[in-house]
Short mmCIF file of C-alpha atoms in Angstrom, two decimals:
data_model
loop_
_atom_site.label_atom_id
_atom_site.label_comp_id
_atom_site.label_asym_id
_atom_site.label_seq_id
_atom_site.Cartn_x
_atom_site.Cartn_y
_atom_site.Cartn_z
CA UNK A 210 -27.13 24.59 -11.27
CA UNK A 211 -28.09 25.43 -7.71
CA UNK A 212 -31.77 24.48 -7.45
CA UNK A 213 -32.12 25.53 -3.81
CA UNK A 214 -29.09 25.94 -1.57
CA UNK A 215 -29.23 24.02 1.69
CA UNK A 216 -30.88 26.07 4.39
CA UNK A 217 -32.09 28.75 1.96
CA UNK A 218 -35.35 30.55 2.50
CA UNK A 219 -37.95 30.75 -0.25
CA UNK A 220 -40.06 33.82 -0.77
CA UNK A 221 -43.71 33.84 0.20
CA UNK A 222 -44.53 34.12 -3.51
CA UNK A 223 -42.23 31.39 -4.80
CA UNK A 224 -43.06 28.79 -2.16
CA UNK A 225 -46.83 28.53 -2.82
CA UNK A 226 -46.23 28.40 -6.57
CA UNK A 227 -43.61 25.69 -6.11
CA UNK A 228 -45.92 23.59 -3.97
CA UNK A 229 -48.83 24.09 -6.37
CA UNK A 230 -47.17 23.44 -9.71
CA UNK A 231 -43.76 21.86 -9.21
CA UNK A 232 -44.97 18.34 -8.32
CA UNK A 233 -46.62 18.08 -11.72
CA UNK A 234 -44.37 20.28 -13.83
CA UNK A 235 -41.01 19.87 -12.15
CA UNK A 236 -39.24 18.71 -15.37
CA UNK A 237 -40.27 21.89 -17.18
CA UNK A 238 -39.38 24.05 -14.19
CA UNK A 239 -36.05 22.23 -13.89
CA UNK A 240 -35.30 22.98 -17.57
CA UNK A 241 -36.18 26.63 -17.03
CA UNK A 242 -33.85 26.82 -14.05
CA UNK A 243 -31.01 25.44 -16.15
CA UNK A 244 -30.92 28.68 -18.15
CA UNK A 245 -31.20 30.96 -15.10
CA UNK A 246 -27.91 31.76 -13.38
CA UNK A 247 -28.13 31.30 -9.60
CA UNK A 248 -25.10 32.31 -7.51
CA UNK A 249 -24.19 29.44 -5.22
CA UNK A 250 -25.68 29.64 -1.72
CA UNK A 251 -27.57 32.88 -2.37
CA UNK A 252 -30.97 32.30 -0.83
CA UNK A 253 -32.55 35.46 -2.25
CA UNK A 254 -31.42 34.70 -5.80
CA UNK A 255 -32.42 31.04 -5.47
CA UNK A 256 -35.90 32.10 -4.43
CA UNK A 257 -36.19 34.56 -7.30
CA UNK A 258 -34.93 31.97 -9.76
CA UNK A 259 -37.54 29.45 -8.67
CA UNK A 260 -40.29 32.06 -8.98
CA UNK A 261 -39.06 33.10 -12.43
CA UNK A 262 -38.86 29.47 -13.57
CA UNK A 263 -42.43 28.78 -12.48
CA UNK A 264 -43.66 31.93 -14.24
CA UNK A 265 -41.79 30.98 -17.41
CA UNK A 266 -43.46 27.59 -17.44
CA UNK A 267 -46.88 29.11 -16.82
CA UNK A 268 -46.43 31.72 -19.54
CA UNK A 269 -45.38 29.02 -21.99
CA UNK A 270 -48.73 27.36 -21.50
CA UNK A 271 -47.36 24.26 -19.83
CA UNK A 272 -50.14 24.27 -17.26
CA UNK A 273 -53.00 25.33 -19.47
CA UNK A 274 -55.84 23.04 -20.38
CA UNK A 275 -55.35 23.72 -24.07
CA UNK A 276 -59.00 24.75 -24.40
CA UNK A 277 -60.16 27.42 -22.02
CA UNK A 278 -56.70 28.46 -20.84
CA UNK A 279 -57.41 27.50 -17.19
CA UNK A 280 -54.84 25.65 -15.11
CA UNK A 281 -55.53 21.97 -14.50
CA UNK A 282 -54.97 21.16 -10.85
CA UNK A 283 -53.21 17.86 -10.10
CA UNK A 284 -55.85 15.33 -9.16
CA UNK A 285 -58.63 17.17 -11.04
CA UNK A 286 -61.22 15.03 -12.79
CA UNK A 287 -59.73 13.74 -16.03
CA UNK A 288 -56.12 14.09 -14.88
CA UNK A 289 -54.91 10.54 -14.44
CA UNK A 290 -51.21 11.35 -14.06
CA UNK A 291 -51.60 12.10 -10.33
CA UNK A 292 -53.48 10.61 -7.41
CA UNK A 293 -54.37 12.15 -4.07
CA UNK A 294 -52.98 10.52 -0.92
CA UNK A 295 -53.84 11.66 2.60
CA UNK A 296 -50.75 11.10 4.74
CA UNK A 297 -50.37 10.71 8.52
CA UNK A 298 -50.70 14.47 9.02
CA UNK A 299 -54.09 14.48 7.31
CA UNK A 300 -52.54 16.45 4.44
CA UNK A 301 -53.67 15.75 0.87
CA UNK A 302 -50.59 15.06 -1.25
CA UNK A 303 -50.60 14.88 -5.05
CA UNK A 304 -48.32 12.00 -6.09
CA UNK A 305 -47.57 10.77 -9.62
CA UNK A 306 -49.41 7.64 -10.70
CA UNK A 307 -46.21 6.46 -12.38
CA UNK A 308 -43.59 6.74 -9.63
CA UNK A 309 -40.08 5.95 -10.81
CA UNK A 310 -37.76 7.73 -8.35
CA UNK A 311 -38.29 7.73 -4.58
CA UNK A 312 -36.16 8.97 -1.69
CA UNK A 313 -37.00 7.40 1.67
CA UNK A 314 -36.07 8.68 5.13
CA UNK A 315 -36.73 5.66 7.30
CA UNK A 316 -34.77 3.02 9.20
CA UNK A 317 -36.30 0.06 7.35
CA UNK A 318 -40.07 0.27 7.85
CA UNK A 319 -40.86 2.12 4.60
CA UNK A 320 -38.26 0.16 2.65
CA UNK A 321 -39.61 -3.14 3.99
CA UNK A 322 -43.18 -2.29 3.02
CA UNK A 323 -42.02 -1.21 -0.44
CA UNK A 324 -40.24 -4.54 -0.87
CA UNK A 325 -43.39 -6.39 0.11
CA UNK A 326 -45.39 -4.33 -2.39
CA UNK A 327 -42.88 -4.98 -5.17
CA UNK A 328 -41.84 -1.34 -5.67
CA UNK A 329 -38.43 -1.45 -4.00
CA UNK A 330 -36.58 -0.73 -7.27
CA UNK A 331 -37.95 2.83 -7.31
CA UNK A 332 -35.78 3.84 -4.33
CA UNK A 333 -32.92 6.09 -5.49
CA UNK A 334 -31.79 7.57 -2.16
CA UNK A 335 -32.09 6.82 1.55
CA UNK A 336 -31.92 8.74 4.81
CA UNK A 337 -30.45 6.23 7.27
CA UNK A 338 -26.95 4.81 7.65
CA UNK A 339 -28.53 1.80 9.35
CA UNK A 340 -29.57 0.59 5.90
CA UNK A 341 -25.98 0.64 4.68
CA UNK A 342 -23.91 -1.29 7.19
CA UNK A 343 -22.97 -4.84 8.07
CA UNK A 344 -22.66 -5.09 11.85
CA UNK A 345 -20.19 -6.96 14.04
CA UNK A 346 -20.08 -6.93 17.84
CA UNK A 347 -17.68 -8.35 20.43
CA UNK A 348 -18.20 -8.30 24.20
CA UNK A 349 -15.82 -9.36 26.98
CA UNK A 350 -16.76 -12.32 29.14
CA UNK A 351 -15.78 -13.47 32.60
CA UNK A 352 -15.36 -16.94 31.06
CA UNK A 353 -12.32 -15.67 29.15
CA UNK A 354 -13.90 -16.33 25.75
CA UNK A 355 -15.21 -13.18 24.05
CA UNK A 356 -18.83 -13.09 22.93
CA UNK A 357 -18.81 -12.51 19.16
CA UNK A 358 -21.65 -11.81 16.73
CA UNK A 359 -20.88 -11.12 13.07
CA UNK A 360 -22.60 -10.07 9.84
CA UNK A 361 -25.82 -8.66 11.27
CA UNK A 362 -27.95 -6.64 8.85
CA UNK A 363 -31.07 -4.58 8.55
CA UNK A 364 -33.82 -6.83 7.18
CA UNK A 365 -34.70 -4.32 4.44
CA UNK A 366 -31.07 -4.16 3.28
CA UNK A 367 -30.69 -7.91 3.13
CA UNK A 368 -33.84 -8.18 1.03
CA UNK A 369 -32.84 -5.26 -1.20
CA UNK A 370 -29.01 -5.08 -1.27
CA UNK A 371 -29.15 -2.07 -3.61
CA UNK A 372 -29.97 0.06 -0.55
CA UNK A 373 -26.41 -0.44 0.70
CA UNK A 374 -24.95 1.66 -2.12
CA UNK A 375 -27.57 4.36 -2.72
CA UNK A 376 -26.86 8.07 -2.09
CA UNK A 377 -27.37 9.03 1.55
CA UNK A 378 -29.39 12.21 2.15
CA UNK A 379 -29.54 12.10 5.94
CA UNK A 380 -28.73 10.19 9.10
CA UNK A 381 -29.36 10.20 12.81
CA UNK A 382 -28.12 13.37 14.49
CA UNK A 383 -27.74 15.36 11.28
CA UNK A 384 -30.06 17.50 9.19
CA UNK A 385 -31.27 16.32 5.81
CA UNK A 386 -28.92 17.33 2.99
CA UNK A 387 -31.43 19.12 0.79
CA UNK A 388 -28.99 19.70 -2.06
CA UNK A 389 -28.26 15.99 -2.29
CA UNK A 390 -31.96 15.20 -2.10
CA UNK A 391 -32.89 17.66 -4.87
CA UNK A 392 -30.02 16.42 -7.06
CA UNK A 393 -31.61 12.96 -7.11
CA UNK A 394 -34.63 14.50 -8.89
CA UNK A 395 -37.13 12.29 -7.03
CA UNK A 396 -40.76 11.95 -8.04
CA UNK A 397 -41.59 11.48 -4.37
CA UNK A 398 -40.08 11.67 -0.88
CA UNK A 399 -41.42 9.50 1.95
CA UNK A 400 -40.30 10.34 5.49
CA UNK A 401 -41.15 8.51 8.70
CA UNK A 402 -41.34 10.66 11.80
CA UNK A 403 -40.17 8.81 14.89
CA UNK A 404 -37.35 6.89 13.24
CA UNK A 405 -33.80 7.81 14.19
CA UNK A 406 -33.14 10.40 11.47
CA UNK A 407 -36.31 12.31 12.39
CA UNK A 408 -36.82 11.34 16.03
CA UNK A 409 -40.00 11.99 17.96
CA UNK A 410 -38.18 14.64 20.04
CA UNK A 411 -36.45 16.37 17.11
CA UNK A 412 -37.26 20.09 17.19
CA UNK A 413 -36.36 20.45 13.50
CA UNK A 414 -38.99 18.06 12.13
CA UNK A 415 -41.35 20.79 10.93
CA UNK A 416 -38.46 22.68 9.35
CA UNK A 417 -37.52 19.52 7.48
CA UNK A 418 -41.07 19.09 6.20
CA UNK A 419 -41.34 22.74 5.17
CA UNK A 420 -38.01 22.69 3.36
CA UNK A 421 -38.73 19.53 1.36
CA UNK A 422 -42.16 20.84 0.40
CA UNK A 423 -40.62 24.16 -0.66
CA UNK A 424 -38.53 22.23 -3.18
CA UNK A 425 -41.76 21.32 -4.96
CA UNK A 426 -41.27 17.59 -4.44
CA UNK A 427 -44.34 15.59 -3.38
CA UNK A 428 -43.84 14.62 0.27
CA UNK A 429 -45.67 11.83 2.07
CA UNK A 430 -45.22 12.00 5.84
CA UNK A 431 -45.71 8.94 8.03
CA UNK A 432 -45.94 9.03 11.83
CA UNK A 433 -44.67 6.06 13.79
CA UNK A 434 -46.09 4.97 17.13
CA UNK A 435 -43.68 7.13 19.15
CA UNK A 436 -44.79 10.19 17.19
CA UNK A 437 -48.48 9.77 18.02
CA UNK A 438 -50.55 9.82 21.19
CA UNK A 439 -51.65 6.24 20.57
CA UNK A 440 -48.64 3.98 21.13
CA UNK A 441 -50.05 0.87 19.50
CA UNK A 442 -49.84 -1.18 16.31
CA UNK A 443 -52.71 0.69 14.66
CA UNK A 444 -50.18 3.32 13.60
CA UNK A 445 -48.20 0.67 11.71
CA UNK A 446 -51.35 -0.51 9.94
CA UNK A 447 -52.04 3.10 8.97
CA UNK A 448 -48.52 3.51 7.59
CA UNK A 449 -48.86 0.38 5.45
CA UNK A 450 -52.20 1.61 4.11
CA UNK A 451 -50.77 5.02 3.17
CA UNK A 452 -47.77 3.49 1.40
CA UNK A 453 -50.10 1.17 -0.49
CA UNK A 454 -52.27 4.09 -1.60
CA UNK A 455 -49.18 6.04 -2.64
CA UNK A 456 -48.09 3.36 -5.09
CA UNK A 457 -51.55 2.25 -6.19
CA UNK A 458 -51.03 -1.04 -4.34
CA UNK A 459 -54.04 -0.87 -2.04
CA UNK A 460 -54.94 -4.56 -2.34
CA UNK A 461 -51.38 -5.72 -1.67
CA UNK A 462 -51.09 -3.40 1.33
CA UNK A 463 -54.40 -4.66 2.69
CA UNK A 464 -53.17 -8.25 2.44
CA UNK A 465 -49.94 -7.31 4.22
CA UNK A 466 -51.86 -5.67 7.07
CA UNK A 467 -54.22 -8.63 7.34
CA UNK A 468 -51.26 -11.01 7.50
CA UNK A 469 -49.69 -9.09 10.38
CA UNK A 470 -53.02 -8.98 12.22
CA UNK A 471 -53.40 -12.73 11.71
CA UNK A 472 -50.02 -13.34 13.34
CA UNK A 473 -50.92 -11.14 16.30
CA UNK A 474 -54.25 -12.96 16.65
CA UNK A 475 -52.35 -16.26 16.81
CA UNK A 476 -50.58 -14.91 19.90
CA UNK A 477 -53.48 -13.16 21.62
CA UNK A 478 -55.72 -16.21 21.22
CA UNK A 479 -53.30 -18.00 23.55
CA UNK A 480 -52.86 -15.17 26.05
CA UNK A 481 -56.53 -14.44 26.69
CA UNK A 482 -58.06 -15.05 30.09
CA UNK A 483 -54.86 -14.89 32.12
CA UNK A 484 -55.59 -13.62 35.62
CA UNK A 485 -53.69 -10.71 37.14
CA UNK A 486 -51.99 -13.02 39.62
CA UNK A 487 -50.62 -15.18 36.79
CA UNK A 488 -49.17 -12.31 34.81
CA UNK A 489 -45.37 -12.19 35.17
CA UNK A 490 -43.43 -8.94 35.19
CA UNK A 491 -41.45 -8.39 31.98
CA UNK A 492 -38.68 -5.84 31.58
CA UNK A 493 -37.65 -4.81 28.07
CA UNK A 494 -34.08 -3.81 28.82
CA UNK A 495 -31.50 -2.22 26.55
CA UNK A 496 -27.89 -2.93 27.53
CA UNK A 497 -26.86 0.40 26.08
CA UNK A 498 -23.12 1.17 26.16
CA UNK A 499 -24.08 4.85 26.07
CA UNK A 500 -26.06 4.38 29.28
CA UNK A 501 -23.04 2.76 30.90
CA UNK A 502 -20.85 5.74 30.06
CA UNK A 503 -23.36 7.85 32.02
CA UNK A 504 -23.14 5.58 35.06
CA UNK A 505 -26.28 3.60 34.26
CA UNK A 506 -26.83 -0.09 33.66
CA UNK A 507 -29.07 0.27 30.61
CA UNK A 508 -32.31 1.75 29.33
CA UNK A 509 -35.96 0.85 29.96
CA UNK A 510 -39.37 1.48 28.40
CA UNK A 511 -42.26 2.84 30.44
CA UNK A 512 -46.02 2.46 30.38
CA UNK A 513 -46.52 5.03 27.59
CA UNK A 514 -44.49 3.08 25.00
CA UNK A 515 -45.49 0.54 22.38
CA UNK A 516 -43.26 -1.98 24.18
CA UNK A 517 -45.55 -1.73 27.21
CA UNK A 518 -48.61 -2.09 24.97
CA UNK A 519 -47.14 -5.29 23.57
CA UNK A 520 -46.55 -6.65 27.07
CA UNK A 521 -49.79 -5.61 28.74
CA UNK A 522 -52.37 -5.66 25.92
CA UNK A 523 -51.13 -8.48 23.68
CA UNK A 524 -49.02 -10.74 25.90
CA UNK A 525 -51.11 -10.40 29.09
CA UNK A 526 -48.11 -9.72 31.30
CA UNK A 527 -47.03 -6.69 33.35
CA UNK A 528 -44.57 -4.09 32.16
CA UNK A 529 -42.01 -4.21 34.95
CA UNK A 530 -41.07 -0.53 34.73
CA UNK A 531 -44.15 1.31 36.00
CA UNK A 532 -43.33 4.94 35.19
CA UNK A 533 -43.87 6.71 31.88
CA UNK A 534 -40.57 6.81 30.02
CA UNK A 535 -38.99 6.01 26.69
CA UNK A 536 -35.38 4.83 26.53
CA UNK A 537 -34.72 6.03 30.08
CA UNK A 538 -31.34 5.31 31.62
CA UNK A 539 -31.56 3.39 34.90
CA UNK A 540 -28.94 2.32 37.42
CA UNK A 541 -28.06 -1.20 38.50
CA UNK A 542 -29.73 -0.46 41.84
CA UNK A 543 -32.98 0.46 40.09
CA UNK A 544 -32.94 -2.72 38.01
CA UNK A 545 -32.29 -4.82 41.12
CA UNK A 546 -35.22 -3.11 42.84
CA UNK A 547 -37.51 -3.93 39.90
CA UNK A 548 -36.26 -7.55 39.83
CA UNK A 549 -38.49 -8.69 36.94
CA UNK A 550 -39.58 -12.27 36.33
CA UNK A 551 -38.47 -12.03 32.69
CA UNK A 552 -35.97 -9.82 30.86
CA UNK A 553 -36.08 -9.33 27.10
CA UNK A 554 -33.09 -7.49 25.65
CA UNK A 555 -33.79 -4.91 22.95
CA UNK A 556 -31.50 -3.46 20.31
CA UNK A 557 -29.90 -0.50 22.05
CA UNK A 558 -26.84 1.02 20.42
CA UNK A 559 -26.06 -2.48 19.23
CA UNK A 560 -27.25 -6.04 19.58
CA UNK A 561 -27.29 -7.59 23.06
CA UNK A 562 -27.55 -11.36 23.60
CA UNK A 563 -28.37 -12.99 26.95
CA UNK A 564 -24.71 -14.01 27.26
CA UNK A 565 -23.76 -10.36 27.68
CA UNK A 566 -26.02 -9.94 30.71
CA UNK A 567 -24.91 -13.30 32.10
CA UNK A 568 -21.16 -13.06 31.50
CA UNK A 569 -19.95 -9.52 30.73
CA UNK A 570 -17.77 -8.26 33.59
CA UNK A 571 -19.66 -4.95 33.75
CA UNK A 572 -22.93 -6.79 34.51
CA UNK A 573 -21.75 -8.97 37.36
CA UNK A 574 -23.58 -6.67 39.79
CA UNK A 575 -26.88 -7.85 38.22
CA UNK A 576 -26.33 -11.57 38.73
CA UNK A 577 -28.74 -11.66 41.68
CA UNK A 578 -31.68 -10.76 39.46
CA UNK A 579 -34.36 -13.45 39.50
CA UNK A 580 -34.48 -13.58 35.69
CA UNK A 581 -30.72 -14.01 35.49
CA UNK A 582 -30.57 -16.77 38.09
CA UNK A 583 -33.48 -18.62 36.46
CA UNK A 584 -32.08 -18.06 32.94
CA UNK A 585 -35.19 -16.22 31.77
CA UNK A 586 -33.35 -13.67 29.65
CA UNK A 587 -34.08 -13.47 25.92
CA UNK A 588 -33.14 -11.29 22.96
CA UNK A 589 -35.27 -9.41 20.48
CA UNK A 590 -34.34 -9.61 16.77
CA UNK A 591 -31.47 -7.33 15.86
CA UNK A 592 -33.03 -4.07 14.63
CA UNK A 593 -30.42 -1.43 13.68
CA UNK A 594 -31.58 2.09 14.59
CA UNK A 595 -34.29 0.76 16.86
CA UNK A 596 -36.17 4.05 17.33
CA UNK A 597 -39.56 2.55 16.45
CA UNK A 598 -41.23 -0.66 15.32
CA UNK A 599 -41.15 -2.17 11.84
CA UNK A 600 -42.89 -5.00 10.02
CA UNK A 601 -41.24 -7.64 12.22
CA UNK A 602 -43.19 -6.52 15.30
CA UNK A 603 -45.28 -9.75 15.49
CA UNK A 604 -42.02 -11.63 15.96
CA UNK A 605 -41.15 -9.38 18.89
CA UNK A 606 -44.58 -9.99 20.41
CA UNK A 607 -44.18 -13.76 20.04
CA UNK A 608 -40.77 -13.70 21.76
CA UNK A 609 -42.28 -11.67 24.62
CA UNK A 610 -45.26 -14.03 24.85
CA UNK A 611 -43.23 -17.23 24.85
CA UNK A 612 -40.83 -15.75 27.41
CA UNK A 613 -43.71 -14.72 29.68
CA UNK A 614 -45.93 -17.81 29.21
CA UNK A 615 -43.75 -20.70 28.02
CA UNK A 616 -46.42 -23.27 28.88
CA UNK A 617 -48.91 -21.65 26.49
CA UNK A 618 -46.42 -21.74 23.61
CA UNK A 619 -44.54 -24.96 24.29
CA UNK A 620 -45.76 -26.41 20.98
CA UNK A 621 -44.54 -23.41 18.96
CA UNK A 622 -41.22 -23.94 17.21
CA UNK A 623 -39.85 -20.40 17.15
CA UNK A 624 -37.51 -21.04 14.23
CA UNK A 625 -40.25 -22.54 12.06
CA UNK A 626 -42.73 -19.84 13.04
CA UNK A 627 -40.22 -17.11 12.24
CA UNK A 628 -39.25 -18.52 8.86
CA UNK A 629 -42.90 -19.02 7.93
CA UNK A 630 -43.49 -15.42 8.98
CA UNK A 631 -40.74 -14.10 6.71
CA UNK A 632 -41.93 -16.22 3.79
CA UNK A 633 -45.53 -15.08 4.18
CA UNK A 634 -44.68 -11.42 4.73
CA UNK A 635 -42.05 -10.89 2.07
CA UNK A 636 -42.79 -13.72 -0.35
CA UNK A 637 -39.27 -15.16 -0.06
CA UNK A 638 -38.15 -18.79 -0.20
CA UNK A 639 -37.11 -20.86 2.80
CA UNK A 640 -33.38 -20.34 2.30
CA UNK A 641 -33.82 -16.56 2.26
CA UNK A 642 -36.05 -16.78 5.33
CA UNK A 643 -33.39 -18.76 7.20
CA UNK A 644 -30.76 -16.20 6.17
CA UNK A 645 -32.98 -13.40 7.46
CA UNK A 646 -33.24 -15.23 10.77
CA UNK A 647 -29.45 -15.37 10.94
CA UNK A 648 -29.01 -11.71 9.92
CA UNK A 649 -31.28 -10.68 12.80
CA UNK A 650 -29.13 -12.90 15.07
CA UNK A 651 -31.90 -15.32 15.86
CA UNK A 652 -29.75 -18.36 15.25
CA UNK A 653 -30.44 -19.44 18.83
CA UNK A 654 -33.91 -20.38 17.60
CA UNK A 655 -32.38 -22.95 15.24
CA UNK A 656 -30.22 -24.27 18.06
CA UNK A 657 -33.22 -24.56 20.38
CA UNK A 658 -35.07 -26.43 17.64
CA UNK A 659 -32.16 -28.80 17.05
CA UNK A 660 -31.94 -27.65 13.42
CA UNK A 661 -28.64 -25.80 13.43
CA UNK A 662 -26.76 -26.64 10.26
CA UNK A 663 -29.69 -28.15 8.39
CA UNK A 664 -30.12 -27.28 4.72
#
């Protein structure tokens, strides 16, 4: 059966009926469609079939109250099978109270929150290849010994290995496969705007939303920090709250948000009262191989990004790149002119350790940088598809803070802090927390703590 061919249009009559009734009565509508022949990839016939199926269900009394013959709207008083959730758009979405099948389009944020809320087993399809890979990287070195990092993973995938094998409905650079999505018969779709599959600059975002909604599937839309005017962590707190409401896990979501805020407060309590003259310049720098193919040295983040908000508002340092820009390619000459006090390497088309900047032959023209000569180069946790922030953002802020103000954090054991963070956030044991640290290629923390190889 062809429910709705990919890219098909839906008539102005069928679409409103689908949005109104299909979320609640999709099984009955699906059964009706089974007996209606729809020629493959015929948008007009698909639209007519959907309209006919809805009308058949209505005429059979499936949406009547059983008393007065009036339709019961999802979320009406007395209807406990659905709840109303207001998503990041401000749209009221009717979602089932008993959610069993969810498709997510996210690079790990939604899946991580769902794991923390204990509803990860409801995911039946995903929209990011970055949830389904084990990563290995090798870089050349002027020392003659290659720089090798193996078995990196997305945090969400390590916690929930089932994600690795689920059907894929979309990925970065390609449109959502609506046929594959509909075939999964989800109770709910959650998409995160600003992640790599639905980037902040993707002109097809609204088309994606309209098409999913036209299928009659409840759709909760989240907006990440890069998709809003306010590039700060409040957007992440809002996303957690919405996901909690969606699954009826408001209390658990509130505790998760409070835990993240507590970790940020631990950092900001130590970075308060730092004068302007004592604030070092910090460059979040992506050693992007794509940038190098364009003649650049890497990519930077400007004053209008959440990275800058971390540096300036939470860490009490100065964002070294003073223009407004996100993921902007810069030349070696521009980086040398900035000459930051501290460099923190972000995930940028791969993981990038300090050794790459120190020893890769293609970065020997940056060896005169102050941060390189003083060995003040650090790495963020490996974050595949790093288009926006996820639940691990307090760890990124701590790395920035300790890099900028080592004297204020000299008593903080990064490895212990990170493992405690994982255990508190996800409810995992110490061994799992240590494995997460390794999967995000933060093993250098264990080495710095003198704990490498401990049980």
